[in-house]
Short mmCIF file of C-alpha atoms in Angstrom, two decimals:
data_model
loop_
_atom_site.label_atom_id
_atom_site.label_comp_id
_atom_site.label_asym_id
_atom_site.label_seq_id
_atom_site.Cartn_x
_atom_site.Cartn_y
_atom_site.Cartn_z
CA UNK A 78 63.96 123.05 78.99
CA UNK A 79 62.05 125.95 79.99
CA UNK A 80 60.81 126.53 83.63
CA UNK A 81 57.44 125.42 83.22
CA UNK A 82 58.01 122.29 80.85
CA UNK A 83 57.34 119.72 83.49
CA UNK A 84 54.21 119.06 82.23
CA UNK A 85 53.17 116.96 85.53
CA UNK A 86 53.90 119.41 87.40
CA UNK A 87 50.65 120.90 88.33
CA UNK A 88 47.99 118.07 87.12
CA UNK A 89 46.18 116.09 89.67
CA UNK A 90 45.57 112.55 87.96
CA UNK A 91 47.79 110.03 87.03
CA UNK A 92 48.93 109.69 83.04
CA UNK A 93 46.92 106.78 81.53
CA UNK A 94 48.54 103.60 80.88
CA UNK A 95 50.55 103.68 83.98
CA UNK A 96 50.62 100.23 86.19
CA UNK A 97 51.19 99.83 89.68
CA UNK A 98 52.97 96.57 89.64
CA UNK A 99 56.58 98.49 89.20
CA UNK A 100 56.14 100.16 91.70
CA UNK A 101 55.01 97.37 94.25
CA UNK A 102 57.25 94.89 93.23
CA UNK A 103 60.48 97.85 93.73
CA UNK A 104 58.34 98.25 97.59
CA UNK A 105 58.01 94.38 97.99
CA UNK A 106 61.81 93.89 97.12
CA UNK A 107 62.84 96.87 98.79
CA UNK A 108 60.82 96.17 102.40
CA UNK A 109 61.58 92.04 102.04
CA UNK A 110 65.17 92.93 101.39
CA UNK A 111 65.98 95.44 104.24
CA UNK A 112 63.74 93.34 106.87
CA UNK A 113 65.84 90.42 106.56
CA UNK A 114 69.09 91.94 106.21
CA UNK A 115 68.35 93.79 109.74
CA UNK A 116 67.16 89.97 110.91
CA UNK A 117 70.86 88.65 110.31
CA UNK A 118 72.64 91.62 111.10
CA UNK A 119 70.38 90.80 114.92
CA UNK A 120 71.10 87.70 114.42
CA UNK A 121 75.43 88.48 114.62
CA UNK A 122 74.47 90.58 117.46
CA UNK A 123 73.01 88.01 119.70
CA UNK A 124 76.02 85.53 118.47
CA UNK A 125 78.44 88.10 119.60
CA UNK A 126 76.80 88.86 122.56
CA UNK A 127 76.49 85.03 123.78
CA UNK A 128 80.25 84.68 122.75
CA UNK A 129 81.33 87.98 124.71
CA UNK A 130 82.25 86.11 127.41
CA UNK A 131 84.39 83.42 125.99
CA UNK A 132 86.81 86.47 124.90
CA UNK A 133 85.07 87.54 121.44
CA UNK A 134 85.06 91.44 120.94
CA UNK A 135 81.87 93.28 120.43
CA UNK A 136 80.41 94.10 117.19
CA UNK A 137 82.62 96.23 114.51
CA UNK A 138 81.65 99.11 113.58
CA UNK A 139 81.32 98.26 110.36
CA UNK A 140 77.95 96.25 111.19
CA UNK A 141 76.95 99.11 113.23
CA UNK A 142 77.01 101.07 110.27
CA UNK A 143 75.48 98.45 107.67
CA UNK A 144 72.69 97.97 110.59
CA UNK A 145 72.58 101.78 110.22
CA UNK A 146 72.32 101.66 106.50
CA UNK A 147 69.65 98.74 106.52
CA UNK A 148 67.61 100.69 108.95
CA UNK A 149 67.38 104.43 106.84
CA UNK A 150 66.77 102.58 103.54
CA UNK A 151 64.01 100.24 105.37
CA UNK A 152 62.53 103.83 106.87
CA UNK A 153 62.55 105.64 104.20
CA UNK A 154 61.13 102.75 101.95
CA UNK A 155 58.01 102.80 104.52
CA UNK A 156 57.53 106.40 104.42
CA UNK A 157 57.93 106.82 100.79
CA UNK A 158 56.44 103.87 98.73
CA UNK A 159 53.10 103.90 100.54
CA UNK A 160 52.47 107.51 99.05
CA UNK A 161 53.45 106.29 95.64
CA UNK A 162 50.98 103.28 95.93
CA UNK A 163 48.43 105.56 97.65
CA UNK A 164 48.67 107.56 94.54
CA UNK A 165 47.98 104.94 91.78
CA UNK A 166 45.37 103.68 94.08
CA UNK A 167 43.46 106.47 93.87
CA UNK A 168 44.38 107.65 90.67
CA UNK A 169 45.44 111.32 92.04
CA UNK A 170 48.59 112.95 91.57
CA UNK A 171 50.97 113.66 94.82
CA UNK A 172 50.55 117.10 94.75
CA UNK A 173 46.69 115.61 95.23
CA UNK A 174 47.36 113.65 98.55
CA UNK A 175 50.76 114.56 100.33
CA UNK A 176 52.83 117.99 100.34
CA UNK A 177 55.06 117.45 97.29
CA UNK A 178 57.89 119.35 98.94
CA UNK A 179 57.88 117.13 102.18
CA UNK A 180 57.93 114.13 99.55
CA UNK A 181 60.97 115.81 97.64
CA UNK A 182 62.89 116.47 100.60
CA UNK A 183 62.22 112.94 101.88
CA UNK A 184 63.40 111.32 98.91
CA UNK A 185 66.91 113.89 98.67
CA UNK A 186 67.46 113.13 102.07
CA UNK A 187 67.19 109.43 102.49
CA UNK A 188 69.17 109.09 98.68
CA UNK A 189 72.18 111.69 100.25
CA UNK A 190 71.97 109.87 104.10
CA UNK A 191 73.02 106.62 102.30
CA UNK A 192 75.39 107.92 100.56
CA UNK A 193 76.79 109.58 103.58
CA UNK A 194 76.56 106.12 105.40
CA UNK A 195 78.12 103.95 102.49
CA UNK A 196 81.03 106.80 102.93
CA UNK A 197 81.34 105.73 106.75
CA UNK A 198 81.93 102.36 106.14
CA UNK A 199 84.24 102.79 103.36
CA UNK A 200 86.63 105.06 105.79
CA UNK A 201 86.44 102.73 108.68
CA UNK A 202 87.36 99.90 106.70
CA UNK A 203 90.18 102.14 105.27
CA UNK A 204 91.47 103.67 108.74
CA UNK A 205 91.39 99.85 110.47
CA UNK A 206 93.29 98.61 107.36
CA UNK A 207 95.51 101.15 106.37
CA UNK A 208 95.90 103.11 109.52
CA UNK A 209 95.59 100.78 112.31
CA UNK A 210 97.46 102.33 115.37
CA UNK A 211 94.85 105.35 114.58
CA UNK A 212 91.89 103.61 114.12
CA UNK A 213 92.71 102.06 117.78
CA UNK A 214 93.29 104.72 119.50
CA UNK A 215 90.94 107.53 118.09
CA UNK A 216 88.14 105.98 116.97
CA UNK A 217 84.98 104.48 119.50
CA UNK A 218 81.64 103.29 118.62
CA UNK A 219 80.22 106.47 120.35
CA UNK A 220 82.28 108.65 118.13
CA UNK A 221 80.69 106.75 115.41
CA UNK A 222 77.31 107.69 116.67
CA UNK A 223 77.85 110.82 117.23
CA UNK A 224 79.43 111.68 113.80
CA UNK A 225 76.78 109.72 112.27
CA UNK A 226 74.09 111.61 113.97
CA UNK A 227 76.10 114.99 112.95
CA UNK A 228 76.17 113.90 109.55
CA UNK A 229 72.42 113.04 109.54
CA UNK A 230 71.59 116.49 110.72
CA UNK A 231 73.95 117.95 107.91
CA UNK A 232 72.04 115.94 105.71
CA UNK A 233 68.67 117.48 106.90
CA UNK A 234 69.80 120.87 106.65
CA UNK A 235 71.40 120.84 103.07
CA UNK A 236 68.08 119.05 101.61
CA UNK A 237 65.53 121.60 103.42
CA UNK A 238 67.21 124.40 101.37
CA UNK A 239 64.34 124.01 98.73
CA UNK A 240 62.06 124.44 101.66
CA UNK A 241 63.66 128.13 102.54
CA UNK A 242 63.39 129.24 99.26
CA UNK A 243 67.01 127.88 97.66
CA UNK A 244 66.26 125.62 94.78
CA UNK A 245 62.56 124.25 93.78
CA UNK A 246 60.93 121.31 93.82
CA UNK A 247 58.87 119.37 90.57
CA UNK A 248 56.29 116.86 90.09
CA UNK A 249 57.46 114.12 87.68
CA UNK A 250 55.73 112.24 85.29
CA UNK A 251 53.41 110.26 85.62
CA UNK A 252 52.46 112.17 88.86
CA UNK A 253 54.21 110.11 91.41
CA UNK A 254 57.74 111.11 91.99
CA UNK A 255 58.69 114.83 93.37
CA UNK A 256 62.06 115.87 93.75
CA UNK A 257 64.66 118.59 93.06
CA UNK A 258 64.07 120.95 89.69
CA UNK A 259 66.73 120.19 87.37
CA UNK A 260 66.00 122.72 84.86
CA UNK A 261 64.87 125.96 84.81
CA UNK A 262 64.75 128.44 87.99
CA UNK A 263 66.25 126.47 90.98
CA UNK A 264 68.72 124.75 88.90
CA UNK A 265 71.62 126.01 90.85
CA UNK A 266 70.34 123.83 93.97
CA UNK A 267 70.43 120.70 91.67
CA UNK A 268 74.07 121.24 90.60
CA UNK A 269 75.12 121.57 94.60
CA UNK A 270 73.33 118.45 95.50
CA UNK A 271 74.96 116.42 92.17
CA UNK A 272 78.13 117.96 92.81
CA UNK A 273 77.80 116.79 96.81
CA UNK A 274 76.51 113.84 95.30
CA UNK A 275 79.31 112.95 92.80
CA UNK A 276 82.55 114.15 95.29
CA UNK A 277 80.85 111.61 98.01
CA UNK A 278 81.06 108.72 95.24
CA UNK A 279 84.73 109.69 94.44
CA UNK A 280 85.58 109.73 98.09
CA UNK A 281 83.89 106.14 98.84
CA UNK A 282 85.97 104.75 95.61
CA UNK A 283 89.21 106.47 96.78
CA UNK A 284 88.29 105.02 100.26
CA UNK A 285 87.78 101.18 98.83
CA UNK A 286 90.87 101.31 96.70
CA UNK A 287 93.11 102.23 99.73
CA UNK A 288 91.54 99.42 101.90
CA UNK A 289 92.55 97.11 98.46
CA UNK A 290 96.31 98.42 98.64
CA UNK A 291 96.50 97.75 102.40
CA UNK A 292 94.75 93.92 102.45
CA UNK A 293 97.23 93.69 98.93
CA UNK A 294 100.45 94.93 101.28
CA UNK A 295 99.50 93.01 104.29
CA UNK A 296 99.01 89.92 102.32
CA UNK A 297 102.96 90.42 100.46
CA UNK A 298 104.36 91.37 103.71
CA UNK A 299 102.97 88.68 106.07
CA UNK A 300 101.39 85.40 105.48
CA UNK A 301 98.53 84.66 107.41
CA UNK A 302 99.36 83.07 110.70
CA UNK A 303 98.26 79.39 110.24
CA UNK A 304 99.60 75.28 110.91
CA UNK A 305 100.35 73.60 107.96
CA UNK A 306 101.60 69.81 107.36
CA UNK A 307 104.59 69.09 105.14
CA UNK A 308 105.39 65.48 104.23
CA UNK A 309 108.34 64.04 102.92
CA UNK A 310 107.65 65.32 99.06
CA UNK A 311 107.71 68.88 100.33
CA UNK A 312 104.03 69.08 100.01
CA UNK A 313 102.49 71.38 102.37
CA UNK A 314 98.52 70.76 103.54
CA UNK A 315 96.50 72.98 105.64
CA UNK A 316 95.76 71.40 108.46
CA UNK A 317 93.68 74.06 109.45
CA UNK A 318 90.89 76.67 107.72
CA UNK A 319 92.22 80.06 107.36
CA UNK A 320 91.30 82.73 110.43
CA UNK A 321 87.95 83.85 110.37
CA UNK A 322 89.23 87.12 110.65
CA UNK A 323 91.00 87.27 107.73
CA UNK A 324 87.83 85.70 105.79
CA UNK A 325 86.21 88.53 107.48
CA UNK A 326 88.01 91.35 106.36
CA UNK A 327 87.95 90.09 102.65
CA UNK A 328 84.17 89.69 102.77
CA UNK A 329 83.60 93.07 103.73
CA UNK A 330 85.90 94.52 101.40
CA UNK A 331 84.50 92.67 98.75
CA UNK A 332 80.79 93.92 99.72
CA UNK A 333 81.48 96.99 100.40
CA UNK A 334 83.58 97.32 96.67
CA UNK A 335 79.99 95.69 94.93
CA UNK A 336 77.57 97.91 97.38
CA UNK A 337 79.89 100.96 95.97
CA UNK A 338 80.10 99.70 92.25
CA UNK A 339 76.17 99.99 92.39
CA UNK A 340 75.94 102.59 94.55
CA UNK A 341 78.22 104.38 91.37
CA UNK A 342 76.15 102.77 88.60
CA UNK A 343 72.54 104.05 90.22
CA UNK A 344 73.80 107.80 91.02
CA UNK A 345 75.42 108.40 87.78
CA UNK A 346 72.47 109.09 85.90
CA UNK A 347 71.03 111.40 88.37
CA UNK A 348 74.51 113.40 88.63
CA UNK A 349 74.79 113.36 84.68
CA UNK A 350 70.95 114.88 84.47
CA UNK A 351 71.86 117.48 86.75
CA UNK A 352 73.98 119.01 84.83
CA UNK A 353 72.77 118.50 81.29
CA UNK A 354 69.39 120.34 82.51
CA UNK A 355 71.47 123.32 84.65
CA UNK A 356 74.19 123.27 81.25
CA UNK A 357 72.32 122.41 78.01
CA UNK A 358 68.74 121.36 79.00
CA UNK A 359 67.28 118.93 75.88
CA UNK A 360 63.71 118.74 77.11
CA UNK A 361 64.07 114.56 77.65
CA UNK A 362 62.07 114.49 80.98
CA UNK A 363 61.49 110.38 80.42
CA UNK A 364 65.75 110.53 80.91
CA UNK A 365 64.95 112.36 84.37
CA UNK A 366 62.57 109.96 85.18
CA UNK A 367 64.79 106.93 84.81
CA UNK A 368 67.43 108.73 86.20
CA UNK A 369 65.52 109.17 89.34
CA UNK A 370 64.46 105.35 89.47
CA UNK A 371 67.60 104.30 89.51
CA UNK A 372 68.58 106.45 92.04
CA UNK A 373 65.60 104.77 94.08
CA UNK A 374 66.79 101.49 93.06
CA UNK A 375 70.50 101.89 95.18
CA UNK A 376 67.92 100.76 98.54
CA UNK A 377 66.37 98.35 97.42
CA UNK A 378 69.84 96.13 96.21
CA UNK A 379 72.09 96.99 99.48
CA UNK A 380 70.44 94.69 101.49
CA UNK A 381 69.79 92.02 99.05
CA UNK A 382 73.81 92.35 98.49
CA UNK A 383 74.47 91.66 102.14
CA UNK A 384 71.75 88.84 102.38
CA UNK A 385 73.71 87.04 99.85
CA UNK A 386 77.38 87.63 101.51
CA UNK A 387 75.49 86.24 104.52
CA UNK A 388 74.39 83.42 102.55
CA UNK A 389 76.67 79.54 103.84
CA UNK A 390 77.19 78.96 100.44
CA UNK A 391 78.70 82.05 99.62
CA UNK A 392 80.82 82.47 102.60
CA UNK A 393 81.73 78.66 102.03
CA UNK A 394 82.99 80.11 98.53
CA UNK A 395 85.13 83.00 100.00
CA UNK A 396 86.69 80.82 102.58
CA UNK A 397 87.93 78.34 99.85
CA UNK A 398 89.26 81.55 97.42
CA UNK A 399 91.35 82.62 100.81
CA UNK A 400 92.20 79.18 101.33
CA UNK A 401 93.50 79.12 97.97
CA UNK A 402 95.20 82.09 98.47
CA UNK A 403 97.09 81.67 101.36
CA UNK A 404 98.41 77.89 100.50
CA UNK A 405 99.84 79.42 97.31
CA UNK A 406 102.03 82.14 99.12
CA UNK A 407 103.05 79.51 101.89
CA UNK A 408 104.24 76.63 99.23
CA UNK A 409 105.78 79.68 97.24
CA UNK A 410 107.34 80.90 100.54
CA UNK A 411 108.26 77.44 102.21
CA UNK A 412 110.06 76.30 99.39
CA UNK A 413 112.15 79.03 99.22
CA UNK A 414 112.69 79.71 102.94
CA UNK A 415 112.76 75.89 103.84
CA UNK A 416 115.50 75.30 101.31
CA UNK A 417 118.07 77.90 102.62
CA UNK A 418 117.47 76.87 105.61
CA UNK A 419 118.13 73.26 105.64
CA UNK A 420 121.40 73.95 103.84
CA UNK A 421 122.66 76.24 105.85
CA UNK A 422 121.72 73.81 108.88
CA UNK A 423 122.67 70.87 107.59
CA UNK A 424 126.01 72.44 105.75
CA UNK A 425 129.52 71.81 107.85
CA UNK A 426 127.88 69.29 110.42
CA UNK A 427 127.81 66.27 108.75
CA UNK A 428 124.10 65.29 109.85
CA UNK A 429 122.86 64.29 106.27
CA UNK A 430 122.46 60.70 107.29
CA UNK A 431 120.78 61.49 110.22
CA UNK A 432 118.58 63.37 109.16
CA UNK A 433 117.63 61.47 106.63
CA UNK A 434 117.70 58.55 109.13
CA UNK A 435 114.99 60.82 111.44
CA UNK A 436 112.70 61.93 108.00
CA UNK A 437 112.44 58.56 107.22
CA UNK A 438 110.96 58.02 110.87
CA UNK A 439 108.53 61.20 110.68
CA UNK A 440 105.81 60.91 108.07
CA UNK A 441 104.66 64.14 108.56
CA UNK A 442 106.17 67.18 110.62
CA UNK A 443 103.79 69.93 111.99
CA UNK A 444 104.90 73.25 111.42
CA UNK A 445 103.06 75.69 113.06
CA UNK A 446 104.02 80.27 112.73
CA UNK A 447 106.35 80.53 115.60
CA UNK A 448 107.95 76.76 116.24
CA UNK A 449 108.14 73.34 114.35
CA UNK A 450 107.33 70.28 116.62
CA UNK A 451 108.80 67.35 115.71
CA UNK A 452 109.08 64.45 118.24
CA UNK A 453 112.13 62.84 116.67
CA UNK A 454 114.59 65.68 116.59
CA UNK A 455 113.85 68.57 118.59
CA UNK A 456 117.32 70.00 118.10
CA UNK A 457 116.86 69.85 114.48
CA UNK A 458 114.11 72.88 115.19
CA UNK A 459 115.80 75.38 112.93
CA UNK A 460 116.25 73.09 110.46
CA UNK A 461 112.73 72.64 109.07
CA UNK A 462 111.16 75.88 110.83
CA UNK A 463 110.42 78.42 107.75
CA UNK A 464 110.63 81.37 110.02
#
């Protein structure tokens, strides 16, 4: 592609045939999406903070940081997306009605900030998974902030390079997008900001599968701590829901794995681009243009992601999956470690009969992660306790 191929890149009306309703329906989803994701993530704030005295910690960092995330794609839906619609309104180009660097710089610095922020959250939830003892005693919510806020300036910097003269900016067809050259003089900028781009991706997916091999050891080394009921066919019944914690901890893994699977599948064409127009250009501006909306399109499904984990009948779903989970390894562990047990107990003291005699007398015996209580024979303890 040569340099000056872009052929929107200096007109000043809109190709014919073009419709707004894309683009407002993308703003719509996009503004609906991030205002009510921000509305429950206030919503686990007050809950926390009403429940703050009755021992519950403060909020995690991790819904600091998906607040965080909610907030820049809601602010830089409001400041983009009105130009856009401005722009078909009128008919007139951007270069027409707004400084089409300011626009491009906007739109590479709100796409990189998420990234940045989707990186956050998967290393937290890596550090407090994998690296606990860490994670408690080096990390704070105002480090958080203020590597957040470091990282945000970082941001700014690298994408007002095109600004100072490193890299250049083009209008795309049909006259409403304006972002970094991809071809022709400038294209050195656009590999830097894929590359940056592409190594922040790898690092969120090395991130997520470490937090999956530490929930994966945790769950093979410990069961969860829970009371169960066992009857006299060796069934065992939870008498109790799994913790909400470890509910918790599964339901942000699994959003943050989907937020990063789509986070992957919307930056991938904008990487790819970038280097097919810096390394064999083929003149397909259309493929930069769809690259680009789907690069836009990573905002608008975050927070419609996290309205649905939020959703009862979702987190009713996950809840039973754990469930399910957890009375598989106990009935697989309890048989095992119950078995051994009772022989060894019972072996060399002749108490068959009388144990019998007591089962017969206990319908069900509650057996709870550090004692068993059974009325009937409390010096038969270590007899039916798994542990």
């Amino acid at each position: 592609m040569a340099a000056g191929s872009y052929r929107c890149n200096r007109t000043l009306r809109l190709e014919a045939g073009q419709s707004v309703l894309p683009g407002s329906l993308l703003f719509a989803a996009g503004l609906l999406g991030n205002v009510l994701a921000l509305g429950l993530l206030w919503q686990h704030h007050l809950k926390a903070k009403s429940q703050r005295g009755q021992g519950r910690p403060r909020a995690s960092a991790f819904y600091l940081l998906v607040s965080t995330l909610a907030a820049t794609d809601l602010l830089g839906k409001c400041l983009l997306s009105p130009i856009v619609l401005a722009a078909y309104a009128h008919n007139r180009s951007l270069i027409d009605l707004w400084p089409p660097a300011l626009f491009a710089f906007l739109m590479a610095f709100f796409g990189l900030a998420s990234t940045m922020l989707l990186l956050a959250m998967a290393l937290e939830c890596w550090l407090s998974l994998g690296q606990p003892y860490f994670y408690e005693r080096h990390t704070s919510r105002r480090w958080g902030g203020l590597l957040t806020g470091a990282a945000a300036v970082l941001c700014a910097l690298f994408c007002a390079l095109p600004l100072l003269g490193f890299g250049n900016n083009v209008q795309y067809c049909p006259g409403t997008w304006c972002f970094v050259r991809m071809a022709g003089d400038g294209r050195l900028y656009s590999v830097l900001y894929a590359t940056l781009l592409g190594l922040l991706v790898l690092a969120v997916g090395l991130c997520n599968l470490g937090s999956m091999r530490s929930l994966y050891r945790m769950a093979r080394r410990q069961p969860p701590r829970r009371t169960h009921l066992i009857d006299l066919r060796g069934a065992t019944l939870p008498s109790r829901p799994p913790s909400s914690g470890r509910t918790e901890e599964l339901g942000q893994l699994v959003l943050l794995a989907l937020m990063t699977a789509l986070f992957t599948i919307c930056s991938l064409p904008l990487i790819i681009r970038a280097y097919i127009g810096a390394f064999a250009p083929d003149e397909n501006e259309a493929a930069d243009l769809t690259a680009l909306r789907f690069f836009s399109v990573n905002s608008i499904v975050d927070p419609w992601v996290f309205i649905i984990f939020r959703t009862s009948i979702f987190r009713s779903l996950l809840q039973r999956f754990s469930r399910r989970l957890s009375l598989k390894k106990d009935l697989h562990s309890q048989d095992q470690g119950m078995y051994r047990t009772r022989h060894r107990s019972l072996q060399g003291y002749g108490l068959e009969k009388a144990a019998m005699h007591i089962l017969s007398r206990c319908s069900l015996w509650w057996i709870c992660d550090r004692c068993t209580m059974c009325p009937h024979l409390k010096q038969f303890a270590l007899v039916c306790c798994p542990l």
